[in-house]
Amino acid sequence: MTTTSTDVLKVRAAARRDRRRRRVSHVIYLVAGVILFLLFWQLLAPPFSSLFVLFPTPIATVAHFAENVLFSEPMMGRFIHACPDLVQEVEFKRGRMSALPDYCFGYTPHLLWTIRNILMAVALGTVIGLGVGLGSLLSPRIADLVTPVAGFFGTLPIFMIAPFFVIWFGIDHPLLATIGVVAFHTTLLMYFFSRRAAQNIPVEIIESALTRGGDRRTMFRWVYLRGTIPEIAGGLRITMGLAWGLGTLVEVMGSQMGGGFLIRMWSHAAGLSEGPTGMISLILFFGVLAVVVDGILVLVIRSFTGWSEAGHRLGL
């Protein structure tokens, strides 16, 4: 029995139809999950519910964010702004900083501050963690020196370490506190992800490369580096997802700037209806932002791991 070109075309067409069905099913399940989440949220937040004060409706949450993203009257009333460099130049009129531009009294500068700091910290931690982790494959002595220290700090909950960064740098250097905590955590995770990815390479592949005369540098370039990319990419997605919550937590504890600071600001108004609405709207924003950034990471990673079956198993 021989395979004709017609059979091959039929198989390819069937494979394309199967891929389209999987994509459509993925979108349907995604939309259905969002709708079920919003319905459940709405059931917790009706006016007659005892949880109405703690859980504002989804519409109220989105409306609050839209009303305050560019200019927030409550922030202006509390003398909270995002332009410390302009304070000395403004004129105080009737107890208000009326000379400050409107953009100073809004969520946007604070949110951009947080996004920039977290992305910078993750990039820094990824470079250091992968540099040390992959470098240890070339020189085992690096692993002998670094692994015990990384293992010690890796066993400590990061939420215990974060307050020390805040105390160390203080509220006068919020940039260093946020970047320090997130970069430190990212470095540890990426180091362990790179080491674990190298250990998960099948022994048969390593032995085959050695029998073909592979030296240390050749093994690193063609075996370890290419074999670890898919798993490291999956670890980067996990690290990025954790970074949003960790960076925001640091700002909640001590910063005078950023999205976490806004959450702390609204927590002081928890007894008022706008307090929970403000906090939940900001938490929802960071949740949506994390999903969007993760989706972008998936698209970028696919261009590097499209050849890898391991990459597909990791959902890449």
CSV table of C-alpha atoms in Angstrom, one decimal:
chain,number,residue,atom,x,y,z
A,1,MET,CA,0.0,0.0,0.0
A,2,THR,CA,1.5,3.3,-1.0
A,3,THR,CA,0.8,6.9,0.1
A,4,THR,CA,-0.2,9.2,-2.7
A,5,SER,CA,0.0,13.0,-2.8
A,6,THR,CA,-3.8,13.1,-2.4
A,7,ASP,CA,-3.5,11.2,0.9
A,8,VAL,CA,-0.9,13.7,2.1
A,9,LEU,CA,-3.0,16.7,1.2
A,10,LYS,CA,-6.0,15.1,3.0
A,11,VAL,CA,-3.9,14.6,6.2
A,12,ARG,CA,-2.6,18.1,6.1
A,13,ALA,CA,-6.1,19.5,5.6
A,14,ALA,CA,-7.4,17.4,8.5
A,15,ALA,CA,-4.6,18.7,10.7
A,16,ARG,CA,-5.4,22.3,9.8
A,17,ARG,CA,-9.1,21.7,10.6
A,18,ASP,CA,-8.1,20.2,13.9
A,19,ARG,CA,-5.9,23.1,14.8
A,20,ARG,CA,-8.7,25.6,14.0
A,21,ARG,CA,-11.1,23.6,16.1
A,22,ARG,CA,-8.7,23.7,19.1
A,23,ARG,CA,-8.2,27.4,18.7
A,24,VAL,CA,-12.0,28.1,18.5
A,25,SER,CA,-12.5,25.8,21.6
A,26,HIS,CA,-9.8,27.6,23.5
A,27,VAL,CA,-11.4,31.0,22.8
A,28,ILE,CA,-14.9,29.7,23.7
A,29,TYR,CA,-13.7,28.3,27.0
A,30,LEU,CA,-11.8,31.5,27.7
A,31,VAL,CA,-14.8,33.7,27.2
A,32,ALA,CA,-17.0,31.3,29.1
A,33,GLY,CA,-14.6,31.4,32.1
A,34,VAL,CA,-14.6,35.2,32.1
A,35,ILE,CA,-18.4,35.3,31.9
A,36,LEU,CA,-18.8,32.8,34.8
A,37,PHE,CA,-16.3,34.8,36.9
A,38,LEU,CA,-18.2,38.0,36.3
A,39,LEU,CA,-21.6,36.3,37.2
A,40,PHE,CA,-20.1,34.9,40.4
A,41,TRP,CA,-18.7,38.3,41.2
A,42,GLN,CA,-22.1,39.9,40.6
A,43,LEU,CA,-23.8,37.4,42.9
A,44,LEU,CA,-21.5,38.4,45.7
A,45,ALA,CA,-22.2,42.1,45.2
A,46,PRO,CA,-26.0,42.8,44.9
A,47,PRO,CA,-27.2,45.7,47.1
A,48,PHE,CA,-29.2,43.3,49.3
A,49,SER,CA,-26.1,41.1,50.0
A,50,SER,CA,-24.3,41.4,53.3
A,51,LEU,CA,-21.0,41.5,51.3
A,52,PHE,CA,-22.1,44.5,49.3
A,53,VAL,CA,-19.8,46.9,51.2
A,54,LEU,CA,-16.8,44.6,50.6
A,55,PHE,CA,-17.5,43.6,47.0
A,56,PRO,CA,-18.6,46.4,44.7
A,57,THR,CA,-20.2,45.3,41.4
A,58,PRO,CA,-18.0,44.8,38.3
A,59,ILE,CA,-19.6,47.8,36.6
A,60,ALA,CA,-18.9,50.0,39.6
A,61,THR,CA,-15.3,48.8,39.7
A,62,VAL,CA,-14.6,49.5,36.1
A,63,ALA,CA,-16.4,52.9,36.3
A,64,HIS,CA,-14.2,53.9,39.3
A,65,PHE,CA,-11.0,53.0,37.5
A,66,ALA,CA,-12.1,54.9,34.3
A,67,GLU,CA,-13.0,58.0,36.4
A,68,ASN,CA,-9.7,58.1,38.2
A,69,VAL,CA,-7.2,56.9,35.7
A,70,LEU,CA,-6.4,60.3,34.3
A,71,PHE,CA,-7.6,62.7,37.0
A,72,SER,CA,-8.7,61.7,40.5
A,73,GLU,CA,-10.6,64.2,42.5
A,74,PRO,CA,-10.3,62.1,45.7
A,75,MET,CA,-6.6,62.1,45.3
A,76,MET,CA,-6.5,65.9,44.9
A,77,GLY,CA,-8.7,66.2,48.0
A,78,ARG,CA,-6.2,64.1,50.0
A,79,PHE,CA,-3.2,66.1,48.7
A,80,ILE,CA,-1.9,62.9,47.0
A,81,HIS,CA,-0.1,63.4,43.7
A,82,ALA,CA,2.6,61.9,41.5
A,83,CYS,CA,4.7,65.0,40.9
A,84,PRO,CA,7.1,65.5,43.9
A,85,ASP,CA,9.6,67.4,41.8
A,86,LEU,CA,7.0,70.1,41.0
A,87,VAL,CA,5.8,70.7,44.6
A,88,GLN,CA,8.3,73.4,45.4
A,89,GLU,CA,7.2,75.3,42.3
A,90,VAL,CA,3.5,75.3,42.9
A,91,GLU,CA,1.4,77.9,44.6
A,92,PHE,CA,-1.0,76.9,47.4
A,93,LYS,CA,-4.4,78.4,47.0
A,94,ARG,CA,-7.0,77.8,49.7
A,95,GLY,CA,-5.2,74.8,50.9
A,96,ARG,CA,-5.1,73.0,47.5
A,97,MET,CA,-2.2,72.4,45.1
A,98,SER,CA,-4.1,74.1,42.3
A,99,ALA,CA,-1.1,74.9,40.3
A,100,LEU,CA,-0.1,71.3,39.8
A,101,PRO,CA,-1.1,69.8,36.4
A,102,ASP,CA,-4.1,67.5,36.3
A,103,TYR,CA,-2.1,64.5,35.3
A,104,CYS,CA,-0.4,64.6,38.7
A,105,PHE,CA,-3.7,63.7,40.3
A,106,GLY,CA,-4.4,60.4,38.6
A,107,TYR,CA,-3.7,56.7,38.6
A,108,THR,CA,-1.6,56.7,35.4
A,109,PRO,CA,1.7,58.0,36.7
A,110,HIS,CA,1.6,55.6,39.6
A,111,LEU,CA,0.7,52.6,37.5
A,112,LEU,CA,3.4,53.5,34.9
A,113,TRP,CA,5.9,53.8,37.8
A,114,THR,CA,5.1,50.3,39.0
A,115,ILE,CA,5.1,48.7,35.6
A,116,ARG,CA,8.5,50.2,34.7
A,117,ASN,CA,10.0,49.1,38.0
A,118,ILE,CA,8.8,45.6,37.8
A,119,LEU,CA,9.8,45.1,34.2
A,120,MET,CA,13.3,46.5,35.0
A,121,ALA,CA,13.6,44.2,38.0
A,122,VAL,CA,12.5,41.1,36.2
A,123,ALA,CA,14.9,41.9,33.3
A,124,LEU,CA,17.8,42.4,35.7
A,125,GLY,CA,17.1,39.3,37.8
A,126,THR,CA,16.7,37.2,34.6
A,127,VAL,CA,20.1,38.3,33.2
A,128,ILE,CA,21.8,37.6,36.5
A,129,GLY,CA,20.0,34.4,37.3
A,130,LEU,CA,20.5,32.9,33.8
A,131,GLY,CA,24.0,34.2,33.6
A,132,VAL,CA,25.0,32.4,36.8
A,133,GLY,CA,22.9,29.3,36.2
A,134,LEU,CA,24.1,28.7,32.6
A,135,GLY,CA,27.6,29.7,33.6
A,136,SER,CA,27.6,27.0,36.2
A,137,LEU,CA,27.2,24.5,33.3
A,138,LEU,CA,30.5,25.6,31.9
A,139,SER,CA,32.2,25.7,35.3
A,140,PRO,CA,30.9,23.4,38.0
A,141,ARG,CA,32.8,25.3,40.6
A,142,ILE,CA,30.3,28.2,40.2
A,143,ALA,CA,27.5,25.8,41.1
A,144,ASP,CA,29.4,24.6,44.1
A,145,LEU,CA,29.8,28.2,45.3
A,146,VAL,CA,26.3,29.5,44.5
A,147,THR,CA,23.9,26.6,45.1
A,148,PRO,CA,24.3,26.5,48.9
A,149,VAL,CA,23.6,30.2,49.2
A,150,ALA,CA,20.8,30.2,46.7
A,151,GLY,CA,19.3,27.2,48.4
A,152,PHE,CA,19.4,28.9,51.8
A,153,PHE,CA,17.6,32.0,50.5
A,154,GLY,CA,15.3,30.0,48.3
A,155,THR,CA,13.9,28.2,51.3
A,156,LEU,CA,13.0,31.5,53.0
A,157,PRO,CA,9.5,32.8,52.0
A,158,ILE,CA,10.0,35.9,49.9
A,159,PHE,CA,7.3,37.7,51.9
A,160,MET,CA,9.6,37.5,54.9
A,161,ILE,CA,12.5,39.0,53.0
A,162,ALA,CA,10.5,41.9,51.4
A,163,PRO,CA,10.0,43.9,54.6
A,164,PHE,CA,13.8,44.0,55.2
A,165,PHE,CA,14.3,45.6,51.8
A,166,VAL,CA,11.7,48.2,52.7
A,167,ILE,CA,13.3,48.9,56.1
A,168,TRP,CA,16.8,48.9,54.5
A,169,PHE,CA,16.1,51.4,51.7
A,170,GLY,CA,13.3,53.2,53.6
A,171,ILE,CA,10.4,55.1,52.0
A,172,ASP,CA,12.9,57.6,50.6
A,173,HIS,CA,14.2,55.1,48.0
A,174,PRO,CA,11.1,53.2,46.8
A,175,LEU,CA,12.7,52.5,43.5
A,176,LEU,CA,15.5,50.5,45.1
A,177,ALA,CA,13.1,48.7,47.4
A,178,THR,CA,10.8,47.5,44.7
A,179,ILE,CA,13.6,46.6,42.2
A,180,GLY,CA,15.7,45.0,44.9
A,181,VAL,CA,13.0,42.6,46.1
A,182,VAL,CA,11.7,41.6,42.6
A,183,ALA,CA,15.2,41.3,41.1
A,184,PHE,CA,16.4,39.2,44.1
A,185,HIS,CA,13.4,36.9,43.8
A,186,THR,CA,13.8,36.7,40.0
A,187,THR,CA,17.5,35.9,40.3
A,188,LEU,CA,16.9,32.9,42.6
A,189,LEU,CA,14.0,31.5,40.5
A,190,MET,CA,15.8,31.8,37.1
A,191,TYR,CA,19.0,30.3,38.6
A,192,PHE,CA,17.1,27.2,39.8
A,193,PHE,CA,15.0,27.0,36.6
A,194,SER,CA,18.1,27.0,34.5
A,195,ARG,CA,19.8,24.4,36.7
A,196,ARG,CA,16.7,22.2,36.7
A,197,ALA,CA,16.3,22.5,33.0
A,198,ALA,CA,19.8,21.3,32.4
A,199,GLN,CA,19.3,18.3,34.8
A,200,ASN,CA,16.1,17.3,32.8
A,201,ILE,CA,17.9,16.9,29.5
A,202,PRO,CA,17.8,13.2,28.7
A,203,VAL,CA,21.1,11.4,29.5
A,204,GLU,CA,21.0,9.6,26.1
A,205,ILE,CA,21.3,13.0,24.3
A,206,ILE,CA,24.3,14.0,26.5
A,207,GLU,CA,26.0,10.6,26.0
A,208,SER,CA,25.4,10.7,22.2
A,209,ALA,CA,27.0,14.2,22.0
A,210,LEU,CA,30.0,13.1,24.1
A,211,THR,CA,30.6,10.0,21.9
A,212,ARG,CA,30.7,12.3,18.9
A,213,GLY,CA,33.6,14.3,20.4
A,214,GLY,CA,31.7,17.2,22.0
A,215,ASP,CA,33.8,19.3,24.3
A,216,ARG,CA,32.5,21.5,27.1
A,217,ARG,CA,31.8,24.6,25.0
A,218,THR,CA,30.2,22.6,22.2
A,219,MET,CA,28.0,20.7,24.7
A,220,PHE,CA,26.9,24.0,26.3
A,221,ARG,CA,26.0,25.6,22.9
A,222,TRP,CA,24.3,22.7,21.1
A,223,VAL,CA,23.0,20.5,24.0
A,224,TYR,CA,22.5,22.4,27.2
A,225,LEU,CA,21.6,25.8,25.8
A,226,ARG,CA,19.1,24.6,23.2
A,227,GLY,CA,17.8,21.9,25.6
A,228,THR,CA,17.1,24.3,28.4
A,229,ILE,CA,15.4,27.2,26.5
A,230,PRO,CA,11.8,25.7,26.5
A,231,GLU,CA,11.8,25.0,30.3
A,232,ILE,CA,13.5,28.3,31.1
A,233,ALA,CA,10.9,30.1,29.1
A,234,GLY,CA,8.1,28.4,31.1
A,235,GLY,CA,10.0,29.4,34.3
A,236,LEU,CA,10.1,33.0,33.0
A,237,ARG,CA,6.3,33.1,32.7
A,238,ILE,CA,5.9,31.9,36.3
A,239,THR,CA,8.5,34.4,37.5
A,240,MET,CA,6.8,37.2,35.7
A,241,GLY,CA,3.4,36.3,37.1
A,242,LEU,CA,4.8,36.3,40.7
A,243,ALA,CA,6.6,39.6,40.1
A,244,TRP,CA,3.4,41.7,39.7
A,245,GLY,CA,2.1,40.7,43.1
A,246,LEU,CA,5.5,40.9,44.8
A,247,GLY,CA,6.3,44.4,43.5
A,248,THR,CA,2.9,45.7,44.4
A,249,LEU,CA,3.2,44.2,47.9
A,250,VAL,CA,6.5,46.1,48.4
A,251,GLU,CA,4.8,49.4,47.4
A,252,VAL,CA,1.9,48.7,49.8
A,253,MET,CA,4.3,48.3,52.7
A,254,GLY,CA,6.4,51.4,52.3
A,255,SER,CA,6.4,53.3,49.0
A,256,GLN,CA,4.9,56.8,48.5
A,257,MET,CA,4.5,56.1,44.8
A,258,GLY,CA,3.1,53.3,42.6
A,259,GLY,CA,0.0,51.1,42.3
A,260,GLY,CA,0.6,49.5,45.6
A,261,PHE,CA,0.7,52.9,47.3
A,262,LEU,CA,-2.7,53.6,45.7
A,263,ILE,CA,-4.1,50.4,47.2
A,264,ARG,CA,-2.8,51.4,50.6
A,265,MET,CA,-4.4,54.8,50.2
A,266,TRP,CA,-7.8,53.3,49.5
A,267,SER,CA,-7.4,50.9,52.4
A,268,HIS,CA,-7.5,53.8,54.8
A,269,ALA,CA,-11.0,54.5,53.4
A,270,ALA,CA,-12.2,50.9,53.8
A,271,GLY,CA,-15.2,52.1,55.8
A,272,LEU,CA,-16.4,54.2,52.9
A,273,SER,CA,-18.0,52.7,49.7
A,274,GLU,CA,-15.2,54.1,47.5
A,275,GLY,CA,-12.5,52.4,49.5
A,276,PRO,CA,-13.1,48.7,48.5
A,277,THR,CA,-14.1,49.9,45.0
A,278,GLY,CA,-10.7,51.6,44.6
A,279,MET,CA,-8.7,48.7,46.0
A,280,ILE,CA,-10.5,46.1,43.9
A,281,SER,CA,-10.3,48.2,40.7
A,282,LEU,CA,-6.5,48.5,41.1
A,283,ILE,CA,-6.1,44.8,41.9
A,284,LEU,CA,-8.2,43.9,38.9
A,285,PHE,CA,-6.0,46.2,36.7
A,286,PHE,CA,-2.8,44.4,37.8
A,287,GLY,CA,-4.5,41.0,37.2
A,288,VAL,CA,-5.5,42.0,33.6
A,289,LEU,CA,-2.1,43.4,33.1
A,290,ALA,CA,-0.4,40.2,34.2
A,291,VAL,CA,-2.6,38.2,31.7
A,292,VAL,CA,-1.8,40.6,28.8
A,293,VAL,CA,2.0,40.5,29.5
A,294,ASP,CA,1.9,36.7,29.8
A,295,GLY,CA,0.1,36.5,26.4
A,296,ILE,CA,2.8,38.7,24.9
A,297,LEU,CA,5.5,36.5,26.4
A,298,VAL,CA,3.8,33.4,24.9
A,299,LEU,CA,3.9,35.0,21.4
A,300,VAL,CA,7.6,35.9,21.8
A,301,ILE,CA,8.6,32.6,23.2
A,302,ARG,CA,6.8,30.6,20.5
A,303,SER,CA,9.1,32.2,17.9
A,304,PHE,CA,12.1,30.7,19.7
A,305,THR,CA,10.6,27.3,20.8
A,306,GLY,CA,8.4,26.4,17.8
A,307,TRP,CA,10.7,23.6,17.0
A,308,SER,CA,10.5,22.1,20.5
A,309,GLU,CA,8.0,19.5,21.6
A,310,ALA,CA,8.9,20.3,25.2
A,311,GLY,CA,7.8,23.9,24.5
A,312,HIS,CA,4.4,22.7,23.3
A,313,ARG,CA,4.0,20.6,26.5
A,314,LEU,CA,4.7,23.7,28.6
A,315,GLY,CA,1.8,25.5,26.9
A,316,LEU,CA,4.1,27.7,24.8
